[in-house]
Structure formats: C-alpha cells, structure tokens
Amino acid sequence: MTHTSFFILYNSLPPSLSLSLSLSSSFSVSVTLSLSQASLFINLQWLSLPRSFMFETWVMKYLKYLYMMFPSQKDLLDLFQSFGVISKLVMLRAKNQALIQMQDVASAVSAIQFYEKVQPNIRGRNIYVQFSSHQELTPMDQNQGRGDEPNRILLATIHHVLYPMTVDVLHKVFSPHGTVEKIVTFQKSAGFQALIQYQSRQSAVNARSALQGRNVYDGCCQLDIQFSNLEELQVNYNNDRSRDFTNPDLPAEQKGRPSQSGHADTVQGSGARGGMANAEAIAAAFGGGLPHGITGANDRCTILASNLNPDRIDEDKLFNLFSLYGNIVRIKLLRNKPDHALIQMGDGFQAELAVHFLKGTVLFGKRMEVNYSKHPTIIQGADTREYANSNLNRFNRNAAKNYRYCCSPTKMIHLSTLPQDITEEDIESLVQEHGIIVNIKVFEANGKIQALVQFETEDEATEALVCKHATSLTGSIVRISFSQLQNI
C-alpha cells in the first residue's frame, strides 16, 4: 500500500570530530567533539593555554558552524514542498530522522521517485528517503501534547544546549511576552525541558509565536515550544531549577536534605499516557524536589504484596488501593500462595510511590508487606485481571493533582463525584460497616458535592476505601481517596 508519509534518514555524522587549533607559536589546543542524540558535548584538552573567556568565545564561533550541519525544518521544507502541500513534518532529532506527510499520495510518490534518481543532500550531507510504515502521522507521532490548543502553560524543549539554562535565563527569554508566574525545569531523554506558566493564555500564545525555533544563544540552545496539557504548575522550591515568581518566600531546598533537580530527571517509565506527559505531571506536582524518602530512580514496575487476607482480598480491592499511587496495568493473585499478589504499575516512579506509602499498611486485619517483584512485568493470562484500559485509573486525568495527594493511609477519607442531593446519612449508610465513624461532613467545592469521613483508625478508613471506591451510590460512581486533613 502506498502512503502519503515517508521518513528521511540524515547521513549520520561520525561519532567524534577532532580539531587541532593553533593560536600562536606558543599556544595550541585540541578539541574533541562527541555527538550524542544530535547534541554536541565538548571535551577540551588544554595543552599549554590558560583558561580564558576570550578563548572559549573563540572556540564557540567554530562550534556554531558545526551546528549548521544538522538539518532544520526549513531545510526539509525547501527540499520537498515543490512536490506538493506538506501536511505534517516531525523532526526525530534523537534518531537523525524526520517524518513528512504530504497532502496526497501523488505528491509523496513524486518526491520518492525523483529522489530515487537524484541524491538529495542538505549542506553537503546526503539524506535518504523512503515510504514510512505510517499511513498518517498521529498526535503521538508528533509528540505535541496539546498541539495547537492554546494554554497558558508552555512546554519548551531546548536542543543543542551548550550554556546553562537556568530559571533566570529562561525568565529573561520568556518574560518580554507577558507576566511569567512559574518555571519548572527538568531533564528527559528528549533533552532539557522547561514548563513556563504565564498569567494569561494570550501571553503564552504570543511567546510561542515569537520564540518557536529561535536560539537562546547564537548558534545553540534552540527552542522547540508546544502548549502543555497541564492546568497549573506547583513549585515547592525557588532555586536555579524551579521558581514561583508569585511566592518569593519559598525555600531554596527541602529542610534537612539537599535540593534535588526534580523527579523528572530520573523517572524513565512511560506511564499510561506516555513518558512526556507523565514527566510533565511529575514536574508540575513536585516542582524542585521529591517527597521525603522518594528517590525517583526506581525502574521496576511490578510489586509483590504479601501477607494478605485471602478470605477477603480480590483484584478489584487491590486495584482500589494501589491505584492511589499510579495507573494499574494488571494484577495477578498467586493461586499457589493465596496471601500473595503481583501488581504491575504504569511505571517505576508510580511503583516506588506505592511501595513507599503502603509498606506495613494493615488491610483486613493483616499487616501487608509491599516490595518490588523480581518479575519486570506480569504475563497476561487467564489468571490475570487487566486494568490498563480502565477508566477508573486515576492518573489518566489530573495526574499532577493526584501525585500531590499521594500519602500513607490516614483516618480520613475523601469522597467525590457524589449526587447533588446526597446527605450525611447516605454517606454513613455507605461506609459504617467498616468501622467507627468519628465525624462526617458533606460540602460543595467548585460546584461539586464532596464529603469527608473521619474514622477512629487508619485500618478502618483503609478498609472503607478498598471496599467502597468505585461503587454506585444513587446512580453515581463514588471515588474515594485518603485525605491528609487531621480533623473535620
């Protein structure tokens, strides 16, 4: 089948380039440039030259020309737009590739046939063109988040970073286009990234229009900007990696421990919505630091829960509890060990949250042990329960808010998505079988009816959550989570 899309492979540069530069008869230097994921990393081997700003500036002028060896979107447009209308263009910089979708099949065929006879090149570098396996480029292929839907929060990916990209630098770049409220930076496989929250959506639109594709410094630090799918950034620390300009009184680091660069530096898992979206949510939730005891370095997704009560536990009850800390892929009860179960989380960060907050939790009268499993995944089978596509997974929407609310079990549970005419008596009837109720409060927030129920012990509150989350109450599906409030 002939498709309208094809992919382009840039002729790869050598793994390293070496330059020997002589400034005078007495000074010389060798420069080794190593290329990795379309970025240059510089290793200067000084021979007899004192370190100086003037010399570094002189070397950077040479590096600028090396950056010109990487094709830009304009280069590719110039090469292919003569064959017809280009609908979409995606630069896969990490792979030295690009995907182009033409408006119709005839245009794509013309381009392929022409370049089968004529070797295309950009700035002296050969490129190779062939049909892609994609019939059409999807939003996932483009990795655009919200794409062109305006939002006051921007996600900026900075390519070819040669100078430090601090919050102060980013603020100087983005503030001329409107009032910047918050900035959070983090590192992912796609490169150095930053979330910039403006006071208004129009300011974000203006900034994206003015800055997209521009370089922060001459010849490097190119901006690739898209609209984020987040509604609000949360910043916990004011430092070089995160800043809340509306709250200058935030600390520079967590008391008693070093400032961290953020969980997005180390989280490698993909999550149910994809790595980019999950990294954004984590960065927005925790700002410049992680919860105490969380490293963000775990990459094991599967958890072993043991010392369960086999007479009362089932997959759905485990889902109700563990889904507080991340999306659930599947769960398996071990038939040869009826008090054991495997739970596969969406990614390693979510698994770490569950292990950290649930270890030692009492469930149905037994103290549960929660550890990482030796199995990287749970093999799907007749004895597994699938949850990957469940609309009850909490982190498919409002992931940043759900990350912020993660905590160990408490005596207080929060009920949401309740009917408008719900009463305290209705709530009491729903959960009273699980323990002694100290207090109940029904209230309205943001136009929605919600409730708080305070039990006498954490064990009772945990049982109520596990048994009554996602149950129906007069036509509404009740959602339950732990509240960190001490009293109503």
PDB file of N, CA, C and O in Angstrom, residues 181-218:
ATOM      1  N   GLU A 181       4.557  33.503  35.681  1.00  0.00           N
ATOM      2  CA  GLU A 181       4.256  33.207  37.081  1.00  0.00           C
ATOM      3  C   GLU A 181       5.178  32.134  37.661  1.00  0.00           C
ATOM      4  O   GLU A 181       5.668  32.266  38.774  1.00  0.00           O
ATOM      5  N   LYS A 182       5.417  31.058  36.894  1.00  0.00           N
ATOM      6  CA  LYS A 182       6.179  29.926  37.419  1.00  0.00           C
ATOM      7  C   LYS A 182       7.010  29.295  36.307  1.00  0.00           C
ATOM      8  O   LYS A 182       6.604  29.308  35.149  1.00  0.00           O
ATOM      9  N   ILE A 183       8.150  28.718  36.702  1.00  0.00           N
ATOM     10  CA  ILE A 183       9.002  27.966  35.771  1.00  0.00           C
ATOM     11  C   ILE A 183       9.512  26.727  36.494  1.00  0.00           C
ATOM     12  O   ILE A 183       9.964  26.809  37.642  1.00  0.00           O
ATOM     13  N   VAL A 184       9.428  25.581  35.833  1.00  0.00           N
ATOM     14  CA  VAL A 184       9.994  24.332  36.345  1.00  0.00           C
ATOM     15  C   VAL A 184      10.835  23.717  35.232  1.00  0.00           C
ATOM     16  O   VAL A 184      10.384  23.616  34.091  1.00  0.00           O
ATOM     17  N   THR A 185      12.074  23.321  35.538  1.00  0.00           N
ATOM     18  CA  THR A 185      12.949  22.703  34.538  1.00  0.00           C
ATOM     19  C   THR A 185      13.247  21.269  34.927  1.00  0.00           C
ATOM     20  O   THR A 185      13.243  20.913  36.107  1.00  0.00           O
ATOM     21  N   PHE A 186      13.518  20.433  33.924  1.00  0.00           N
ATOM     22  CA  PHE A 186      13.849  19.027  34.171  1.00  0.00           C
ATOM     23  C   PHE A 186      14.524  18.448  32.936  1.00  0.00           C
ATOM     24  O   PHE A 186      14.494  19.045  31.848  1.00  0.00           O
ATOM     25  N   GLN A 187      15.151  17.290  33.110  1.00  0.00           N
ATOM     26  CA  GLN A 187      15.884  16.630  32.039  1.00  0.00           C
ATOM     27  C   GLN A 187      15.185  15.326  31.676  1.00  0.00           C
ATOM     28  O   GLN A 187      14.843  14.531  32.538  1.00  0.00           O
ATOM     29  N   LYS A 188      14.930  15.120  30.378  1.00  0.00           N
ATOM     30  CA  LYS A 188      14.357  13.873  29.888  1.00  0.00           C
ATOM     31  C   LYS A 188      15.162  13.417  28.683  1.00  0.00           C
ATOM     32  O   LYS A 188      16.064  14.112  28.217  1.00  0.00           O
ATOM     33  N   SER A 189      14.805  12.219  28.172  1.00  0.00           N
ATOM     34  CA  SER A 189      15.550  11.684  27.037  1.00  0.00           C
ATOM     35  C   SER A 189      15.438  12.583  25.811  1.00  0.00           C
ATOM     36  O   SER A 189      16.324  12.598  24.955  1.00  0.00           O
ATOM     37  N   ALA A 190      14.342  13.335  25.722  1.00  0.00           N
ATOM     38  CA  ALA A 190      14.185  14.263  24.597  1.00  0.00           C
ATOM     39  C   ALA A 190      15.116  15.465  24.719  1.00  0.00           C
ATOM     40  O   ALA A 190      15.319  16.198  23.757  1.00  0.00           O
ATOM     41  N   GLY A 191      15.707  15.667  25.892  1.00  0.00           N
ATOM     42  CA  GLY A 191      16.605  16.790  26.094  1.00  0.00           C
ATOM     43  C   GLY A 191      16.219  17.593  27.318  1.00  0.00           C
ATOM     44  O   GLY A 191      15.400  17.182  28.136  1.00  0.00           O
ATOM     45  N   PHE A 192      16.803  18.768  27.451  1.00  0.00           N
ATOM     46  CA  PHE A 192      16.491  19.672  28.558  1.00  0.00           C
ATOM     47  C   PHE A 192      15.134  20.312  28.284  1.00  0.00           C
ATOM     48  O   PHE A 192      14.872  20.814  27.181  1.00  0.00           O
ATOM     49  N   GLN A 193      14.260  20.301  29.284  1.00  0.00           N
ATOM     50  CA  GLN A 193      12.915  20.830  29.092  1.00  0.00           C
ATOM     51  C   GLN A 193      12.536  21.769  30.225  1.00  0.00           C
ATOM     52  O   GLN A 193      13.107  21.721  31.320  1.00  0.00           O
ATOM     53  N   ALA A 194      11.566  22.621  29.933  1.00  0.00           N
ATOM     54  CA  ALA A 194      11.075  23.572  30.931  1.00  0.00           C
ATOM     55  C   ALA A 194       9.587  23.783  30.737  1.00  0.00           C
ATOM     56  O   ALA A 194       9.083  23.770  29.602  1.00  0.00           O
ATOM     57  N   LEU A 195       8.878  23.950  31.834  1.00  0.00           N
ATOM     58  CA  LEU A 195       7.472  24.337  31.829  1.00  0.00           C
ATOM     59  C   LEU A 195       7.388  25.791  32.274  1.00  0.00           C
ATOM     60  O   LEU A 195       7.932  26.159  33.319  1.00  0.00           O
ATOM     61  N   ILE A 196       6.743  26.622  31.472  1.00  0.00           N
ATOM     62  CA  ILE A 196       6.635  28.049  31.754  1.00  0.00           C
ATOM     63  C   ILE A 196       5.163  28.408  31.865  1.00  0.00           C
ATOM     64  O   ILE A 196       4.398  28.225  30.895  1.00  0.00           O
ATOM     65  N   GLN A 197       4.751  28.883  33.015  1.00  0.00           N
ATOM     66  CA  GLN A 197       3.350  29.255  33.233  1.00  0.00           C
ATOM     67  C   GLN A 197       3.204  30.771  33.193  1.00  0.00           C
ATOM     68  O   GLN A 197       3.829  31.490  33.973  1.00  0.00           O
ATOM     69  N   TYR A 198       2.366  31.247  32.261  1.00  0.00           N
ATOM     70  CA  TYR A 198       2.075  32.674  32.146  1.00  0.00           C
ATOM     71  C   TYR A 198       0.829  33.029  32.946  1.00  0.00           C
ATOM     72  O   TYR A 198       0.027  32.163  33.314  1.00  0.00           O
ATOM     73  N   GLN A 199       0.658  34.315  33.188  1.00  0.00           N
ATOM     74  CA  GLN A 199      -0.538  34.786  33.882  1.00  0.00           C
ATOM     75  C   GLN A 199      -1.769  34.629  32.985  1.00  0.00           C
ATOM     76  O   GLN A 199      -2.864  34.366  33.470  1.00  0.00           O
ATOM     77  N   SER A 200      -1.583  34.771  31.679  1.00  0.00           N
ATOM     78  CA  SER A 200      -2.707  34.670  30.750  1.00  0.00           C
ATOM     79  C   SER A 200      -2.369  33.747  29.588  1.00  0.00           C
ATOM     80  O   SER A 200      -1.200  33.553  29.246  1.00  0.00           O
ATOM     81  N   ARG A 201      -3.390  33.192  29.000  1.00  0.00           N
ATOM     82  CA  ARG A 201      -3.215  32.312  27.842  1.00  0.00           C
ATOM     83  C   ARG A 201      -2.678  33.093  26.641  1.00  0.00           C
ATOM     84  O   ARG A 201      -1.863  32.585  25.881  1.00  0.00           O
ATOM     85  N   GLN A 202      -3.152  34.346  26.470  1.00  0.00           N
ATOM     86  CA  GLN A 202      -2.706  35.132  25.325  1.00  0.00           C
ATOM     87  C   GLN A 202      -1.204  35.386  25.371  1.00  0.00           C
ATOM     88  O   GLN A 202      -0.529  35.388  24.332  1.00  0.00           O
ATOM     89  N   SER A 203      -0.655  35.574  26.570  1.00  0.00           N
ATOM     90  CA  SER A 203       0.793  35.768  26.696  1.00  0.00           C
ATOM     91  C   SER A 203       1.548  34.530  26.232  1.00  0.00           C
ATOM     92  O   SER A 203       2.578  34.623  25.550  1.00  0.00           O
ATOM     93  N   ALA A 204       1.028  33.352  26.586  1.00  0.00           N
ATOM     94  CA  ALA A 204       1.665  32.108  26.153  1.00  0.00           C
ATOM     95  C   ALA A 204       1.593  31.959  24.648  1.00  0.00           C
ATOM     96  O   ALA A 204       2.555  31.512  24.004  1.00  0.00           O
ATOM     97  N   VAL A 205       0.451  32.322  24.065  1.00  0.00           N
ATOM     98  CA  VAL A 205       0.302  32.259  22.602  1.00  0.00           C
ATOM     99  C   VAL A 205       1.304  33.193  21.929  1.00  0.00           C
ATOM    100  O   VAL A 205       1.964  32.833  20.942  1.00  0.00           O
ATOM    101  N   ASN A 206       1.438  34.405  22.456  1.00  0.00           N
ATOM    102  CA  ASN A 206       2.384  35.371  21.883  1.00  0.00           C
ATOM    103  C   ASN A 206       3.819  34.874  21.997  1.00  0.00           C
ATOM    104  O   ASN A 206       4.609  35.013  21.061  1.00  0.00           O
ATOM    105  N   ALA A 207       4.158  34.298  23.153  1.00  0.00           N
ATOM    106  CA  ALA A 207       5.520  33.802  23.361  1.00  0.00           C
ATOM    107  C   ALA A 207       5.842  32.662  22.414  1.00  0.00           C
ATOM    108  O   ALA A 207       6.928  32.619  21.813  1.00  0.00           O
ATOM    109  N   ARG A 208       4.924  31.730  22.269  1.00  0.00           N
ATOM    110  CA  ARG A 208       5.165  30.599  21.360  1.00  0.00           C
ATOM    111  C   ARG A 208       5.333  31.080  19.928  1.00  0.00           C
ATOM    112  O   ARG A 208       6.209  30.613  19.197  1.00  0.00           O
ATOM    113  N   SER A 209       4.504  32.018  19.529  1.00  0.00           N
ATOM    114  CA  SER A 209       4.589  32.543  18.170  1.00  0.00           C
ATOM    115  C   SER A 209       5.918  33.251  17.918  1.00  0.00           C
ATOM    116  O   SER A 209       6.519  33.120  16.849  1.00  0.00           O
ATOM    117  N   ALA A 210       6.397  33.985  18.922  1.00  0.00           N
ATOM    118  CA  ALA A 210       7.622  34.769  18.747  1.00  0.00           C
ATOM    119  C   ALA A 210       8.896  33.941  18.913  1.00  0.00           C
ATOM    120  O   ALA A 210       9.916  34.242  18.276  1.00  0.00           O
ATOM    121  N   LEU A 211       8.843  32.889  19.745  1.00  0.00           N
ATOM    122  CA  LEU A 211      10.081  32.207  20.132  1.00  0.00           C
ATOM    123  C   LEU A 211      10.272  30.832  19.501  1.00  0.00           C
ATOM    124  O   LEU A 211      11.377  30.282  19.561  1.00  0.00           O
ATOM    125  N   GLN A 212       9.227  30.237  18.939  1.00  0.00           N
ATOM    126  CA  GLN A 212       9.353  28.900  18.378  1.00  0.00           C
ATOM    127  C   GLN A 212      10.471  28.828  17.335  1.00  0.00           C
ATOM    128  O   GLN A 212      10.516  29.605  16.378  1.00  0.00           O
ATOM    129  N   GLY A 213      11.415  27.892  17.558  1.00  0.00           N
ATOM    130  CA  GLY A 213      12.507  27.692  16.610  1.00  0.00           C
ATOM    131  C   GLY A 213      13.676  28.644  16.793  1.00  0.00           C
ATOM    132  O   GLY A 213      14.698  28.491  16.111  1.00  0.00           O
ATOM    133  N   ARG A 214      13.573  29.610  17.703  1.00  0.00           N
ATOM    134  CA  ARG A 214      14.643  30.582  17.906  1.00  0.00           C
ATOM    135  C   ARG A 214      15.732  30.001  18.807  1.00  0.00           C
ATOM    136  O   ARG A 214      15.499  29.083  19.590  1.00  0.00           O
ATOM    137  N   ASN A 215      16.934  30.552  18.712  1.00  0.00           N
ATOM    138  CA  ASN A 215      18.054  30.163  19.560  1.00  0.00           C
ATOM    139  C   ASN A 215      18.174  31.125  20.740  1.00  0.00           C
ATOM    140  O   ASN A 215      18.087  32.348  20.566  1.00  0.00           O
ATOM    141  N   VAL A 216      18.394  30.571  21.934  1.00  0.00           N
ATOM    142  CA  VAL A 216      18.617  31.426  23.104  1.00  0.00           C
ATOM    143  C   VAL A 216      19.971  32.111  22.985  1.00  0.00           C
ATOM    144  O   VAL A 216      20.111  33.303  23.273  1.00  0.00           O
ATOM    145  N   TYR A 217      20.989  31.352  22.562  1.00  0.00           N
ATOM    146  CA  TYR A 217      22.312  31.901  22.289  1.00  0.00           C
ATOM    147  C   TYR A 217      22.626  31.689  20.813  1.00  0.00           C
ATOM    148  O   TYR A 217      22.062  30.796  20.166  1.00  0.00           O
ATOM    149  N   ASP A 218      23.537  32.480  20.307  1.00  0.00           N
ATOM    150  CA  ASP A 218      23.878  32.419  18.893  1.00  0.00           C
ATOM    151  C   ASP A 218      24.384  31.025  18.532  1.00  0.00           C
ATOM    152  O   ASP A 218      25.411  30.569  19.036  1.00  0.00           O
TER     153      ASP A 218
END
